[in-house]
Tab-separated table of N, CA and C in Angstrom:
chain	number	residue	atom	x	y	z
A	1	MET	N	-3.830	34.832	16.401
A	1	MET	CA	-3.714	33.466	15.901
A	1	MET	C	-5.121	32.869	15.833
A	2	SER	N	-5.415	32.149	14.718
A	2	SER	CA	-6.737	31.589	14.551
A	2	SER	C	-6.949	30.386	15.474
A	3	GLY	N	-8.197	30.025	15.676
A	3	GLY	CA	-8.529	28.907	16.544
A	3	GLY	C	-7.915	27.585	16.014
A	4	ARG	N	-8.012	27.353	14.713
A	4	ARG	CA	-7.439	26.151	14.146
A	4	ARG	C	-5.938	26.126	14.306
A	5	ARG	N	-5.337	27.254	14.076
A	5	ARG	CA	-3.853	27.324	14.218
A	5	ARG	C	-3.437	27.033	15.636
A	6	GLU	N	-4.147	27.611	16.609
A	6	GLU	CA	-3.864	27.354	18.021
A	6	GLU	C	-4.116	25.890	18.353
A	7	SER	N	-5.171	25.330	17.820
A	7	SER	CA	-5.465	23.900	18.057
A	7	SER	C	-4.354	23.011	17.496
A	8	ARG	N	-3.860	23.370	16.312
A	8	ARG	CA	-2.730	22.613	15.722
A	8	ARG	C	-1.499	22.698	16.599
A	9	GLU	N	-1.268	23.872	17.135
A	9	GLU	CA	-0.122	24.054	18.001
A	9	GLU	C	-0.236	23.178	19.263
A	10	LEU	N	-1.418	23.132	19.845
A	10	LEU	CA	-1.631	22.261	20.989
A	10	LEU	C	-1.480	20.804	20.606
A	11	ALA	N	-2.010	20.426	19.484
A	11	ALA	CA	-1.877	19.021	19.005
A	11	ALA	C	-0.427	18.677	18.796
A	12	PHE	N	0.347	19.619	18.204
A	12	PHE	CA	1.775	19.385	18.044
A	12	PHE	C	2.459	19.223	19.399
A	13	GLN	N	2.140	20.079	20.335
A	13	GLN	CA	2.786	20.013	21.624
A	13	GLN	C	2.474	18.672	22.317
A	14	LEU	N	1.264	18.200	22.190
A	14	LEU	CA	0.905	16.884	22.779
A	14	LEU	C	1.612	15.756	22.065
A	15	LEU	N	1.618	15.796	20.736
A	15	LEU	CA	2.327	14.732	19.993
A	15	LEU	C	3.811	14.733	20.313
A	16	TYR	N	4.378	15.910	20.431
A	16	TYR	CA	5.813	16.016	20.802
A	16	TYR	C	6.047	15.401	22.159
A	17	HIS	N	5.207	15.768	23.099
A	17	HIS	CA	5.314	15.227	24.472
A	17	HIS	C	5.214	13.687	24.449
A	18	LEU	N	4.205	13.191	23.749
A	18	LEU	CA	4.023	11.721	23.686
A	18	LEU	C	5.192	11.055	22.990
A	19	ASP	N	5.798	11.699	22.039
A	19	ASP	CA	6.955	11.121	21.325
A	19	ASP	C	8.178	11.046	22.264
A	20	LEU	N	8.325	12.032	23.112
A	20	LEU	CA	9.467	12.071	24.012
A	20	LEU	C	9.351	11.090	25.185
A	21	ILE	N	8.169	11.006	25.777
A	21	ILE	CA	8.060	10.244	27.001
A	21	ILE	C	7.717	8.763	26.791
A	22	LYS	N	7.128	8.469	25.683
A	22	LYS	CA	6.730	7.089	25.354
A	22	LYS	C	5.873	6.449	26.451
A	23	GLY	N	5.059	7.266	27.085
A	23	GLY	CA	4.172	6.788	28.154
A	23	GLY	C	2.842	6.369	27.634
A	24	GLU	N	1.886	6.187	28.525
A	24	GLU	CA	0.542	5.805	28.178
A	24	GLU	C	-0.155	7.035	27.552
A	25	ALA	N	-0.530	6.947	26.316
A	25	ALA	CA	-1.091	8.065	25.595
A	25	ALA	C	-2.371	8.607	26.267
A	26	ASP	N	-3.264	7.715	26.707
A	26	ASP	CA	-4.476	8.191	27.306
A	26	ASP	C	-4.245	8.976	28.580
A	27	LYS	N	-3.387	8.464	29.426
A	27	LYS	CA	-3.073	9.110	30.707
A	27	LYS	C	-2.356	10.439	30.464
A	28	GLU	N	-1.380	10.450	29.542
A	28	GLU	CA	-0.639	11.676	29.266
A	28	GLU	C	-1.546	12.725	28.608
A	29	THR	N	-2.437	12.288	27.744
A	29	THR	CA	-3.357	13.226	27.126
A	29	THR	C	-4.280	13.842	28.125
A	30	GLU	N	-4.798	13.044	29.034
A	30	GLU	CA	-5.658	13.572	30.105
A	30	GLU	C	-4.918	14.631	30.927
A	31	HIS	N	-3.672	14.300	31.319
A	31	HIS	CA	-2.859	15.237	32.065
A	31	HIS	C	-2.590	16.534	31.277
A	32	PHE	N	-2.291	16.361	29.998
A	32	PHE	CA	-2.030	17.535	29.111
A	32	PHE	C	-3.212	18.494	29.157
A	33	TRP	N	-4.433	17.940	29.040
A	33	TRP	CA	-5.608	18.795	29.019
A	33	TRP	C	-5.925	19.379	30.395
A	34	GLU	N	-5.501	18.680	31.439
A	34	GLU	CA	-5.695	19.249	32.804
A	34	GLU	C	-4.844	20.514	32.944
A	35	ILE	N	-3.596	20.464	32.495
A	35	ILE	CA	-2.720	21.615	32.657
A	35	ILE	C	-2.990	22.693	31.610
A	36	ASN	N	-3.776	22.353	30.587
A	36	ASN	CA	-4.163	23.338	29.556
A	36	ASN	C	-5.667	23.552	29.575
A	37	GLY	N	-6.230	23.503	30.789
A	37	GLY	CA	-7.664	23.667	30.980
A	37	GLY	C	-8.227	24.987	30.490
A	38	ASP	N	-7.389	25.997	30.436
A	38	ASP	CA	-7.858	27.293	29.972
A	38	ASP	C	-8.030	27.341	28.457
A	39	LYS	N	-7.692	26.254	27.783
A	39	LYS	CA	-7.786	26.199	26.323
A	39	LYS	C	-8.849	25.210	25.837
A	40	ALA	N	-9.883	25.075	26.638
A	40	ALA	CA	-10.951	24.097	26.359
A	40	ALA	C	-11.591	24.319	25.010
A	41	ALA	N	-11.689	25.560	24.557
A	41	ALA	CA	-12.318	25.864	23.271
A	41	ALA	C	-11.511	25.309	22.086
A	42	LEU	N	-10.213	25.080	22.305
A	42	LEU	CA	-9.346	24.583	21.265
A	42	LEU	C	-9.236	23.070	21.292
A	43	LYS	N	-9.728	22.452	22.309
A	43	LYS	CA	-9.572	21.014	22.482
A	43	LYS	C	-10.209	20.159	21.409
A	44	PRO	N	-11.450	20.435	20.976
A	44	PRO	CA	-12.092	19.494	20.033
A	44	PRO	C	-11.262	19.224	18.756
A	45	PHE	N	-10.780	20.261	18.104
A	45	PHE	CA	-9.999	20.037	16.891
A	45	PHE	C	-8.613	19.457	17.190
A	46	ALA	N	-7.988	19.931	18.262
A	46	ALA	CA	-6.699	19.366	18.636
A	46	ALA	C	-6.832	17.878	18.973
A	47	ASP	N	-7.888	17.526	19.695
A	47	ASP	CA	-8.105	16.096	20.037
A	47	ASP	C	-8.354	15.267	18.784
A	48	ARG	N	-9.137	15.804	17.850
A	48	ARG	CA	-9.375	15.101	16.593
A	48	ARG	C	-8.053	14.813	15.868
A	49	LEU	N	-7.196	15.817	15.821
A	49	LEU	CA	-5.899	15.645	15.177
A	49	LEU	C	-5.064	14.561	15.878
A	50	VAL	N	-4.908	14.699	17.151
A	50	VAL	CA	-4.069	13.742	17.925
A	50	VAL	C	-4.622	12.334	17.812
A	51	CYS	N	-5.916	12.188	17.986
A	51	CYS	CA	-6.520	10.824	17.906
A	51	CYS	C	-6.343	10.210	16.547
A	52	LYS	N	-6.479	11.035	15.510
A	52	LYS	CA	-6.300	10.541	14.133
A	52	LYS	C	-4.830	10.155	13.871
A	53	VAL	N	-3.911	10.970	14.375
A	53	VAL	CA	-2.481	10.644	14.207
A	53	VAL	C	-2.186	9.302	14.887
A	54	LEU	N	-2.578	9.200	16.172
A	54	LEU	CA	-2.309	8.010	16.935
A	54	LEU	C	-3.021	6.770	16.359
A	55	GLY	N	-4.189	6.955	15.869
A	55	GLY	CA	-4.950	5.838	15.318
A	55	GLY	C	-4.453	5.343	13.967
A	56	ASN	N	-3.665	6.182	13.289
A	56	ASN	CA	-3.163	5.851	11.977
A	56	ASN	C	-1.629	5.960	11.937
A	57	LEU	N	-0.989	5.819	13.084
A	57	LEU	CA	0.447	6.074	13.207
A	57	LEU	C	1.274	5.197	12.281
A	58	GLY	N	0.934	3.939	12.148
A	58	GLY	CA	1.731	3.028	11.278
A	58	GLY	C	1.697	3.476	9.844
A	59	GLU	N	0.508	3.791	9.337
A	59	GLU	CA	0.374	4.296	7.966
A	59	GLU	C	1.077	5.614	7.789
A	60	ILE	N	0.883	6.533	8.698
A	60	ILE	CA	1.473	7.855	8.593
A	60	ILE	C	3.005	7.739	8.620
A	61	ASP	N	3.555	6.974	9.532
A	61	ASP	CA	5.032	6.828	9.620
A	61	ASP	C	5.571	6.163	8.363
A	62	ARG	N	4.846	5.185	7.848
A	62	ARG	CA	5.299	4.526	6.595
A	62	ARG	C	5.366	5.509	5.437
A	63	LEU	N	4.323	6.338	5.290
A	63	LEU	CA	4.301	7.303	4.192
A	63	LEU	C	5.343	8.392	4.343
A	64	ILE	N	5.531	8.846	5.607
A	64	ILE	CA	6.614	9.817	5.835
A	64	ILE	C	7.974	9.222	5.482
A	65	SER	N	8.184	7.988	5.898
A	65	SER	CA	9.466	7.327	5.594
A	65	SER	C	9.678	7.209	4.101
A	66	GLU	N	8.651	6.847	3.366
A	66	GLU	CA	8.748	6.731	1.909
A	66	GLU	C	9.029	8.098	1.269
A	67	ALA	N	8.413	9.150	1.795
A	67	ALA	CA	8.607	10.478	1.207
A	67	ALA	C	9.902	11.118	1.618
A	68	SER	N	10.507	10.674	2.711
A	68	SER	CA	11.719	11.353	3.222
A	68	SER	C	13.023	10.843	2.601
A	69	LYS	N	12.922	9.823	1.791
A	69	LYS	CA	14.022	9.270	1.035
A	69	LYS	C	15.228	8.890	1.907
A	70	ARG	N	16.064	9.843	2.283
A	70	ARG	CA	17.326	9.509	2.985
A	70	ARG	C	17.244	9.609	4.495
A	71	TRP	N	16.056	9.904	5.037
A	71	TRP	CA	15.963	10.050	6.493
A	71	TRP	C	15.000	9.036	7.054
A	72	THR	N	15.434	8.309	8.037
A	72	THR	CA	14.509	7.400	8.748
A	72	THR	C	13.847	8.200	9.861
A	73	LEU	N	12.726	7.767	10.310
A	73	LEU	CA	12.044	8.465	11.395
A	73	LEU	C	12.921	8.544	12.669
A	74	LYS	N	13.654	7.473	12.917
A	74	LYS	CA	14.497	7.446	14.129
A	74	LYS	C	15.619	8.508	14.047
A	75	ARG	N	16.068	8.851	12.858
A	75	ARG	CA	17.114	9.874	12.706
A	75	ARG	C	16.588	11.274	12.858
A	76	MET	N	15.300	11.444	12.699
A	76	MET	CA	14.699	12.787	12.794
A	76	MET	C	14.545	13.182	14.251
A	77	ASP	N	14.666	14.457	14.497
A	77	ASP	CA	14.437	14.978	15.842
A	77	ASP	C	12.938	14.947	16.162
A	78	SER	N	12.580	14.974	17.407
A	78	SER	CA	11.170	14.831	17.837
A	78	SER	C	10.297	15.974	17.301
A	79	VAL	N	10.803	17.187	17.185
A	79	VAL	CA	10.046	18.294	16.668
A	79	VAL	C	9.652	17.967	15.209
A	80	SER	N	10.631	17.635	14.365
A	80	SER	CA	10.354	17.333	12.988
A	80	SER	C	9.411	16.157	12.850
A	81	ARG	N	9.660	15.085	13.576
A	81	ARG	CA	8.856	13.888	13.496
A	81	ARG	C	7.399	14.209	13.869
A	82	SER	N	7.205	14.977	14.927
A	82	SER	CA	5.848	15.315	15.394
A	82	SER	C	5.136	16.232	14.372
A	83	LEU	N	5.861	17.204	13.831
A	83	LEU	CA	5.247	18.064	12.826
A	83	LEU	C	4.899	17.317	11.537
A	84	LEU	N	5.779	16.419	11.136
A	84	LEU	CA	5.509	15.628	9.955
A	84	LEU	C	4.285	14.742	10.167
A	85	ARG	N	4.163	14.159	11.314
A	85	ARG	CA	3.023	13.306	11.604
A	85	ARG	C	1.740	14.145	11.576
A	86	LEU	N	1.767	15.313	12.192
A	86	LEU	CA	0.615	16.185	12.223
A	86	LEU	C	0.217	16.600	10.806
A	87	GLY	N	1.178	17.105	10.057
A	87	GLY	CA	0.924	17.553	8.670
A	87	GLY	C	0.435	16.430	7.780
A	88	ALA	N	1.088	15.297	7.848
A	88	ALA	CA	0.699	14.123	7.041
A	88	ALA	C	-0.691	13.702	7.400
A	89	CYS	N	-1.036	13.681	8.659
A	89	CYS	CA	-2.377	13.286	9.073
A	89	CYS	C	-3.423	14.221	8.464
A	90	GLU	N	-3.178	15.483	8.506
A	90	GLU	CA	-4.151	16.438	7.936
A	90	GLU	C	-4.264	16.251	6.425
A	91	ILE	N	-3.143	16.046	5.746
A	91	ILE	CA	-3.193	15.812	4.304
A	91	ILE	C	-4.013	14.556	3.968
A	92	LEU	N	-3.793	13.502	4.756
A	92	LEU	CA	-4.382	12.204	4.443
A	92	LEU	C	-5.811	12.022	4.920
A	93	HIS	N	-6.141	12.605	6.083
A	93	HIS	CA	-7.355	12.271	6.770
A	93	HIS	C	-8.312	13.429	7.053
A	94	PHE	N	-7.959	14.651	6.680
A	94	PHE	CA	-8.818	15.808	6.923
A	94	PHE	C	-9.154	16.458	5.586
A	95	SER	N	-10.142	15.941	4.929
A	95	SER	CA	-10.488	16.426	3.582
A	95	SER	C	-10.959	17.892	3.602
A	96	GLU	N	-11.388	18.365	4.766
A	96	GLU	CA	-11.835	19.761	4.864
A	96	GLU	C	-10.658	20.705	4.876
A	97	THR	N	-9.446	20.222	5.093
A	97	THR	CA	-8.260	21.066	5.054
A	97	THR	C	-7.499	20.869	3.744
A	98	PRO	N	-7.371	21.916	2.929
A	98	PRO	CA	-6.588	21.787	1.715
A	98	PRO	C	-5.135	21.358	2.083
A	99	PRO	N	-4.553	20.431	1.303
A	99	PRO	CA	-3.209	19.980	1.617
A	99	PRO	C	-2.208	21.135	1.723
A	100	GLU	N	-2.345	22.127	0.897
A	100	GLU	CA	-1.456	23.274	0.942
A	100	GLU	C	-1.516	23.992	2.293
A	101	VAL	N	-2.693	24.042	2.855
A	101	VAL	CA	-2.880	24.676	4.181
A	101	VAL	C	-2.213	23.842	5.246
A	102	ALA	N	-2.444	22.520	5.187
A	102	ALA	CA	-1.827	21.587	6.153
A	102	ALA	C	-0.290	21.756	6.127
A	103	ILE	N	0.282	21.824	4.912
A	103	ILE	CA	1.729	21.984	4.765
A	103	ILE	C	2.163	23.326	5.342
A	104	ASN	N	1.481	24.372	4.976
A	104	ASN	CA	1.847	25.697	5.449
A	104	ASN	C	1.769	25.801	6.963
A	105	GLU	N	0.728	25.222	7.570
A	105	GLU	CA	0.609	25.272	9.026
A	105	GLU	C	1.750	24.520	9.717
A	106	ALA	N	2.116	23.377	9.136
A	106	ALA	CA	3.236	22.611	9.712
A	106	ALA	C	4.547	23.396	9.608
A	107	VAL	N	4.739	24.076	8.478
A	107	VAL	CA	5.944	24.879	8.257
A	107	VAL	C	5.977	26.055	9.244
A	108	GLU	N	4.830	26.688	9.466
A	108	GLU	CA	4.787	27.814	10.409
A	108	GLU	C	5.137	27.354	11.821
A	109	LEU	N	4.619	26.188	12.228
A	109	LEU	CA	4.975	25.617	13.512
A	109	LEU	C	6.460	25.264	13.567
A	110	ALA	N	7.015	24.775	12.456
A	110	ALA	CA	8.413	24.458	12.412
A	110	ALA	C	9.265	25.708	12.598
A	111	LYS	N	8.830	26.848	12.091
A	111	LYS	CA	9.558	28.071	12.272
A	111	LYS	C	9.587	28.488	13.748
A	112	ARG	N	8.526	28.184	14.452
A	112	ARG	CA	8.431	28.582	15.862
A	112	ARG	C	9.144	27.622	16.792
A	113	PHE	N	9.112	26.319	16.456
A	113	PHE	CA	9.588	25.331	17.412
A	113	PHE	C	10.817	24.552	16.979
A	114	GLY	N	11.159	24.649	15.700
A	114	GLY	CA	12.275	23.850	15.233
A	114	GLY	C	13.554	24.670	15.075
A	115	SER	N	14.532	24.002	14.504
A	115	SER	CA	15.810	24.654	14.226
A	115	SER	C	15.678	25.449	12.910
A	116	GLU	N	16.765	26.066	12.533
A	116	GLU	CA	16.794	26.845	11.283
A	116	GLU	C	16.436	26.010	10.077
A	117	ASP	N	16.800	24.727	10.082
A	117	ASP	CA	16.555	23.860	8.924
A	117	ASP	C	15.210	23.151	8.935
A	118	THR	N	14.548	23.182	10.069
A	118	THR	CA	13.290	22.428	10.185
A	118	THR	C	12.208	22.836	9.228
A	119	PRO	N	11.950	24.152	9.011
A	119	PRO	CA	10.870	24.505	8.087
A	119	PRO	C	11.044	23.924	6.673
A	120	GLY	N	12.233	24.044	6.127
A	120	GLY	CA	12.504	23.517	4.796
A	120	GLY	C	12.382	22.003	4.744
A	121	PHE	N	12.860	21.344	5.764
A	121	PHE	CA	12.822	19.893	5.865
A	121	PHE	C	11.360	19.431	5.893
A	122	VAL	N	10.573	20.025	6.761
A	122	VAL	CA	9.138	19.663	6.903
A	122	VAL	C	8.427	19.963	5.590
A	123	ASN	N	8.652	21.125	4.996
A	123	ASN	CA	8.002	21.493	3.747
A	123	ASN	C	8.317	20.486	2.634
A	124	GLY	N	9.569	20.116	2.513
A	124	GLY	CA	9.988	19.223	1.444
A	124	GLY	C	9.336	17.850	1.566
A	125	ILE	N	9.333	17.319	2.760
A	125	ILE	CA	8.766	15.962	2.971
A	125	ILE	C	7.259	15.964	2.809
A	126	LEU	N	6.603	16.948	3.392
A	126	LEU	CA	5.136	16.970	3.297
A	126	LEU	C	4.696	17.262	1.828
A	127	ASP	N	5.425	18.094	1.149
A	127	ASP	CA	5.085	18.343	-0.259
A	127	ASP	C	5.249	17.095	-1.085
A	128	ARG	N	6.313	16.348	-0.862
A	128	ARG	CA	6.537	15.097	-1.590
A	128	ARG	C	5.443	14.092	-1.225
A	129	LEU	N	5.110	14.003	0.060
A	129	LEU	CA	4.060	13.062	0.449
A	129	LEU	C	2.734	13.454	-0.212
A	130	HIS	N	2.427	14.730	-0.272
A	130	HIS	CA	1.196	15.207	-0.889
A	130	HIS	C	1.210	14.871	-2.389
A	131	GLN	N	2.327	15.086	-3.055
A	131	GLN	CA	2.398	14.781	-4.489
A	131	GLN	C	2.244	13.291	-4.756
A	132	GLU	N	2.838	12.458	-3.881
A	132	GLU	CA	2.784	11.016	-4.067
A	132	GLU	C	1.399	10.449	-3.717
A	133	GLU	N	0.680	11.115	-2.804
A	133	GLU	CA	-0.652	10.600	-2.380
A	133	GLU	C	-1.816	11.195	-3.117
A	134	THR	N	-1.554	12.178	-3.991
A	134	THR	CA	-2.632	12.827	-4.727
A	134	THR	C	-2.818	12.119	-6.095
A	135	PRO	N	-4.005	11.632	-6.345
A	135	PRO	CA	-4.213	10.969	-7.652
A	135	PRO	C	-4.096	11.982	-8.785
A	136	VAL	N	-3.531	11.513	-9.881
A	136	VAL	CA	-3.341	12.390	-11.052
A	136	VAL	C	-4.551	12.383	-11.922
């Protein structure tokens, strides 16, 4: 597994954790990295992802909601919601990552951590978000 892929996985795990517990993000993030101390090499990119998601959560959630048509964020399970936030953040705020790569990485994580329907769900919403946010 590549370093960026592993960093995305860690970022997803932290976002998922934060979504479930609704605790203090700074404190929980610090604890997360304490228990994942052996993955220090992956921390810089994972931290960038998580900080950018949290710093732009309102915008990201709004755009996911607009792209998801019939699904509200509250109706989505935490895995899907966290993966969509991660993928949307990379599409919107990480110009060094091609949107297709961001979508593919989120789908691959969905295959590992979601239900049978999660990969298609994540792919459809992120693809729609990408199409809507890309200037013609």
